[in-house]
Short mmCIF file of C-alpha atoms in Angstrom, two decimals:
data_model
loop_
_atom_site.label_atom_id
_atom_site.label_comp_id
_atom_site.label_asym_id
_atom_site.label_seq_id
_atom_site.Cartn_x
_atom_site.Cartn_y
_atom_site.Cartn_z
CA ALA A 1 62.15 122.43 214.58
CA GLN A 2 59.87 125.36 214.20
CA SER A 3 58.20 127.01 217.15
CA VAL A 4 55.91 129.92 217.77
CA THR A 5 55.77 132.02 220.92
CA GLN A 6 52.91 134.28 221.85
CA PRO A 7 54.18 136.02 224.98
CA ASP A 8 50.81 137.39 226.09
CA ILE A 9 48.33 134.84 227.40
CA HIS A 10 45.58 137.37 228.01
CA ILE A 11 45.07 140.97 226.96
CA THR A 12 42.25 143.28 228.02
CA VAL A 13 41.54 146.30 225.89
CA SER A 14 38.84 148.97 225.88
CA GLU A 15 36.48 149.20 222.95
CA GLY A 16 37.84 151.73 220.46
CA ALA A 17 41.41 151.36 221.69
CA SER A 18 44.21 149.93 219.61
CA LEU A 19 45.35 146.33 219.91
CA GLU A 20 48.69 144.67 219.28
CA LEU A 21 49.32 140.95 219.70
CA ARG A 22 52.87 139.70 219.69
CA CYS A 23 54.19 136.66 217.86
CA ASN A 24 57.76 135.42 217.66
CA TYR A 25 58.79 132.43 215.64
CA SER A 26 61.77 130.18 215.27
CA TYR A 27 62.22 128.57 211.90
CA GLY A 28 65.22 127.59 209.83
CA ALA A 29 63.71 128.22 206.45
CA THR A 30 61.75 131.09 205.00
CA PRO A 31 58.49 130.98 206.93
CA TYR A 32 54.89 131.29 205.93
CA LEU A 33 53.12 133.14 208.74
CA PHE A 34 49.48 133.19 209.68
CA TRP A 35 47.11 134.68 212.19
CA TYR A 36 43.91 132.82 213.02
CA VAL A 37 41.04 133.85 215.27
CA GLN A 38 38.81 131.53 217.29
CA SER A 39 35.57 132.86 218.70
CA PRO A 40 34.01 130.94 221.60
CA GLY A 41 32.66 127.60 220.45
CA GLN A 42 33.90 128.11 216.92
CA GLY A 43 36.67 126.76 214.74
CA LEU A 44 39.58 128.83 213.56
CA GLN A 45 39.22 131.52 210.92
CA LEU A 46 42.15 132.90 208.95
CA LEU A 47 42.71 136.61 209.54
CA LEU A 48 45.74 137.09 207.31
CA LYS A 49 48.83 135.40 205.95
CA TYR A 50 52.33 136.29 204.83
CA PHE A 51 54.21 134.33 202.20
CA SER A 52 56.54 136.88 200.65
CA GLY A 53 56.70 140.44 199.35
CA ASP A 54 55.37 143.43 201.22
CA THR A 55 56.04 142.89 204.91
CA LEU A 56 52.87 144.72 205.97
CA VAL A 57 49.91 142.46 205.37
CA GLN A 58 46.27 143.47 205.46
CA GLY A 59 43.67 141.01 206.59
CA ILE A 60 39.98 140.75 207.28
CA LYS A 61 38.07 142.59 209.99
CA GLY A 62 40.48 145.54 209.88
CA PHE A 63 43.52 143.60 211.09
CA GLU A 64 47.05 143.97 209.80
CA ALA A 65 50.37 142.34 210.63
CA GLU A 66 53.98 143.22 209.99
CA PHE A 67 56.70 140.67 209.28
CA LYS A 68 60.08 141.66 210.72
CA ARG A 69 62.70 139.12 209.74
CA SER A 70 65.41 140.71 211.90
CA GLN A 71 63.24 140.28 214.97
CA SER A 72 61.61 136.99 213.92
CA SER A 73 58.29 138.60 214.66
CA PHE A 74 54.87 138.81 213.06
CA ASN A 75 52.79 141.06 215.29
CA LEU A 76 49.08 141.58 214.71
CA ARG A 77 47.49 145.00 215.05
CA LYS A 78 44.12 146.67 214.88
CA PRO A 79 43.71 150.44 215.24
CA SER A 80 40.29 150.40 216.90
CA VAL A 81 38.88 147.34 218.62
CA HIS A 82 35.21 146.37 218.53
CA TRP A 83 33.45 144.27 221.14
CA SER A 84 33.13 141.49 218.56
CA ASP A 85 36.92 141.17 218.47
CA ALA A 86 36.85 139.40 221.81
CA ALA A 87 38.26 135.98 220.95
CA GLU A 88 41.39 133.87 221.05
CA TYR A 89 44.09 134.62 218.52
CA PHE A 90 46.64 132.16 217.24
CA CYS A 91 49.84 132.80 215.35
CA ALA A 92 51.10 129.95 213.16
CA VAL A 93 54.17 129.20 211.07
CA GLY A 94 54.67 126.88 208.14
CA ALA A 95 56.91 126.67 205.13
CA VAL A 96 57.35 125.31 201.66
CA ASN A 97 57.76 121.53 201.84
CA ASP A 98 56.59 121.48 205.43
CA TYR A 99 53.66 119.27 206.19
CA LYS A 100 51.93 121.16 208.94
CA LEU A 101 51.42 124.46 210.61
CA SER A 102 52.84 124.99 214.08
CA PHE A 103 50.67 127.12 216.32
CA GLY A 104 51.41 129.34 219.25
CA ALA A 105 49.57 128.81 222.52
CA GLY A 106 47.19 131.64 221.74
CA THR A 107 46.30 135.04 223.19
CA THR A 108 42.86 135.63 224.64
CA VAL A 109 41.53 139.13 224.02
CA THR A 110 38.86 140.60 226.28
CA VAL A 111 37.16 143.82 225.19
CA ARG A 112 35.66 146.02 227.87
CA ALA A 113 33.02 148.63 227.20
CA GLU B 1 30.00 126.29 199.37
CA ALA B 2 30.01 124.14 202.47
CA GLY B 3 32.95 124.50 204.82
CA VAL B 4 34.69 121.77 206.77
CA THR B 5 32.13 119.82 208.75
CA GLN B 6 32.80 117.71 211.81
CA SER B 7 30.69 115.28 213.79
CA PRO B 8 29.72 114.78 216.48
CA THR B 9 29.82 118.23 218.03
CA HIS B 10 30.13 116.77 221.50
CA LEU B 11 31.05 113.30 222.67
CA ILE B 12 31.22 111.93 226.19
CA LYS B 13 33.07 108.71 226.88
CA THR B 14 34.55 106.92 229.85
CA ARG B 15 38.13 105.85 230.38
CA GLY B 16 39.13 102.84 228.31
CA GLN B 17 36.44 103.33 225.68
CA GLN B 18 37.01 104.23 222.04
CA ALA B 19 35.99 107.45 220.32
CA THR B 20 35.45 108.04 216.62
CA LEU B 21 35.35 111.54 215.17
CA ARG B 22 34.48 112.40 211.60
CA CYS B 23 35.40 115.16 209.21
CA SER B 24 34.28 116.18 205.75
CA PRO B 25 36.64 118.56 203.96
CA ILE B 26 35.72 121.37 201.64
CA SER B 27 34.84 120.07 198.21
CA GLY B 28 38.01 119.82 196.10
CA HIS B 29 40.36 119.66 199.07
CA THR B 30 42.37 116.46 199.23
CA SER B 31 44.37 117.08 202.40
CA VAL B 32 42.90 116.65 205.86
CA TYR B 33 44.63 117.56 209.11
CA TRP B 34 43.70 116.74 212.67
CA TYR B 35 44.70 118.91 215.62
CA GLN B 36 44.10 118.49 219.31
CA GLN B 37 43.30 121.61 221.32
CA ALA B 38 43.53 120.77 224.99
CA LEU B 39 42.91 123.43 227.60
CA GLY B 40 45.93 125.69 227.93
CA LEU B 41 48.02 123.78 225.39
CA GLY B 42 47.14 125.46 222.11
CA LEU B 43 46.82 123.39 218.97
CA GLN B 44 48.89 120.25 218.72
CA PHE B 45 49.30 118.58 215.33
CA LEU B 46 47.96 115.03 215.29
CA LEU B 47 47.73 113.66 211.75
CA TRP B 48 47.86 114.64 208.11
CA TYR B 49 46.12 112.66 205.36
CA ASP B 50 46.41 113.28 201.67
CA GLU B 51 45.02 111.23 198.80
CA GLY B 52 43.98 108.48 201.18
CA GLU B 53 47.39 108.06 202.78
CA GLU B 54 48.70 109.05 206.18
CA ARG B 55 51.50 111.46 205.34
CA ASN B 56 52.67 112.36 208.79
CA ARG B 57 51.74 112.30 212.44
CA GLY B 58 52.57 114.36 215.45
CA ASN B 59 53.96 113.26 218.76
CA PHE B 60 50.97 111.19 219.88
CA PRO B 61 50.77 107.52 220.89
CA PRO B 62 49.59 104.87 218.41
CA ARG B 63 46.17 104.68 220.05
CA PHE B 64 45.46 107.84 218.04
CA SER B 65 44.81 106.70 214.51
CA GLY B 66 42.64 107.49 211.56
CA ARG B 67 42.00 107.09 207.93
CA GLN B 68 40.93 108.99 204.86
CA PHE B 69 38.26 107.65 202.58
CA PRO B 70 38.10 107.83 198.76
CA ASN B 71 35.80 110.86 199.00
CA TYR B 72 38.54 112.55 201.11
CA SER B 73 36.50 112.56 204.29
CA SER B 74 38.38 111.40 207.33
CA GLU B 75 37.92 109.63 210.60
CA LEU B 76 39.96 109.99 213.79
CA ASN B 77 39.92 107.10 216.23
CA VAL B 78 41.14 107.30 219.77
CA ASN B 79 41.42 103.95 221.54
CA ALA B 80 41.78 103.21 225.23
CA LEU B 81 40.66 106.70 226.18
CA GLU B 82 42.44 108.48 228.99
CA LEU B 83 41.27 111.48 230.98
CA GLU B 84 43.88 113.70 229.34
CA ASP B 85 42.37 112.99 225.92
CA SER B 86 39.59 115.40 226.83
CA ALA B 87 39.97 118.20 224.31
CA LEU B 88 38.56 119.93 221.28
CA TYR B 89 39.58 118.03 218.15
CA LEU B 90 39.82 120.24 215.11
CA CYS B 91 39.85 119.07 211.55
CA ALA B 92 41.20 121.23 208.75
CA SER B 93 41.46 120.81 205.02
CA SER B 94 43.55 122.32 202.28
CA LEU B 95 44.21 121.95 198.61
CA ALA B 96 46.72 119.20 197.82
CA GLY B 97 49.14 119.47 200.70
CA PRO B 98 50.38 122.20 202.99
CA ASN B 99 52.30 124.33 200.54
CA THR B 100 49.24 126.32 199.66
CA GLY B 101 49.40 127.64 203.16
CA GLU B 102 45.89 128.19 204.31
CA LEU B 103 44.09 125.62 206.36
CA PHE B 104 40.32 125.77 206.60
CA PHE B 105 39.06 124.60 209.96
CA GLY B 106 35.86 123.00 211.10
CA GLU B 107 34.20 123.94 214.36
CA GLY B 108 35.58 120.93 216.14
CA SER B 109 34.39 117.95 218.12
CA ARG B 110 34.60 118.29 221.86
CA LEU B 111 35.53 115.01 223.51
CA THR B 112 35.04 114.62 227.23
CA VAL B 113 36.48 111.57 228.95
CA LEU B 114 35.07 110.77 232.38
#
């Protein structure tokens, strides 16, 4: 069965600093990988996704993620964080012929001035 | 284009009662998914409907049920409510099954069981 681990429950970062959120997955087949963001009181919004090809994926809001098959990782990065990036971030894994996405427990990002 | 819409936004019930939550997918999307987001537990897959049929369900008891209507909207019913059912219930839609990858989420219905 697939699983997703987000090792960091909570990260605090200063505005303008860089951000990296970790995601490790366990999946027997070739995975589809996703990062979603959830602002307070909101649903989830897709930041970026990886299906195949270039392992460095660009997303919205200046985010990028790198797929590393050897490490079973799909870490999310942003070079310079804005206060509006304070939210909860979820990594998810799915696959061809799978019927659902499996989500990690989420990482809450706090941005300090 | 309207996104996924859910109603009600908030719902308060007492133990033993029934709750009904509703979801309208994005126009053209035939698959609807329900997830439960309980505090500290992340998103847990509940149900997947496609073309009016329940295609799969997660590890939840039978008192969690639902249906999908001919217009692809969906309803989630939770019977015999328990305190631990308090959570944010998220509905998502996608084009014709999960292989397209992206799920589009609504803003959720927050159920509080007292």
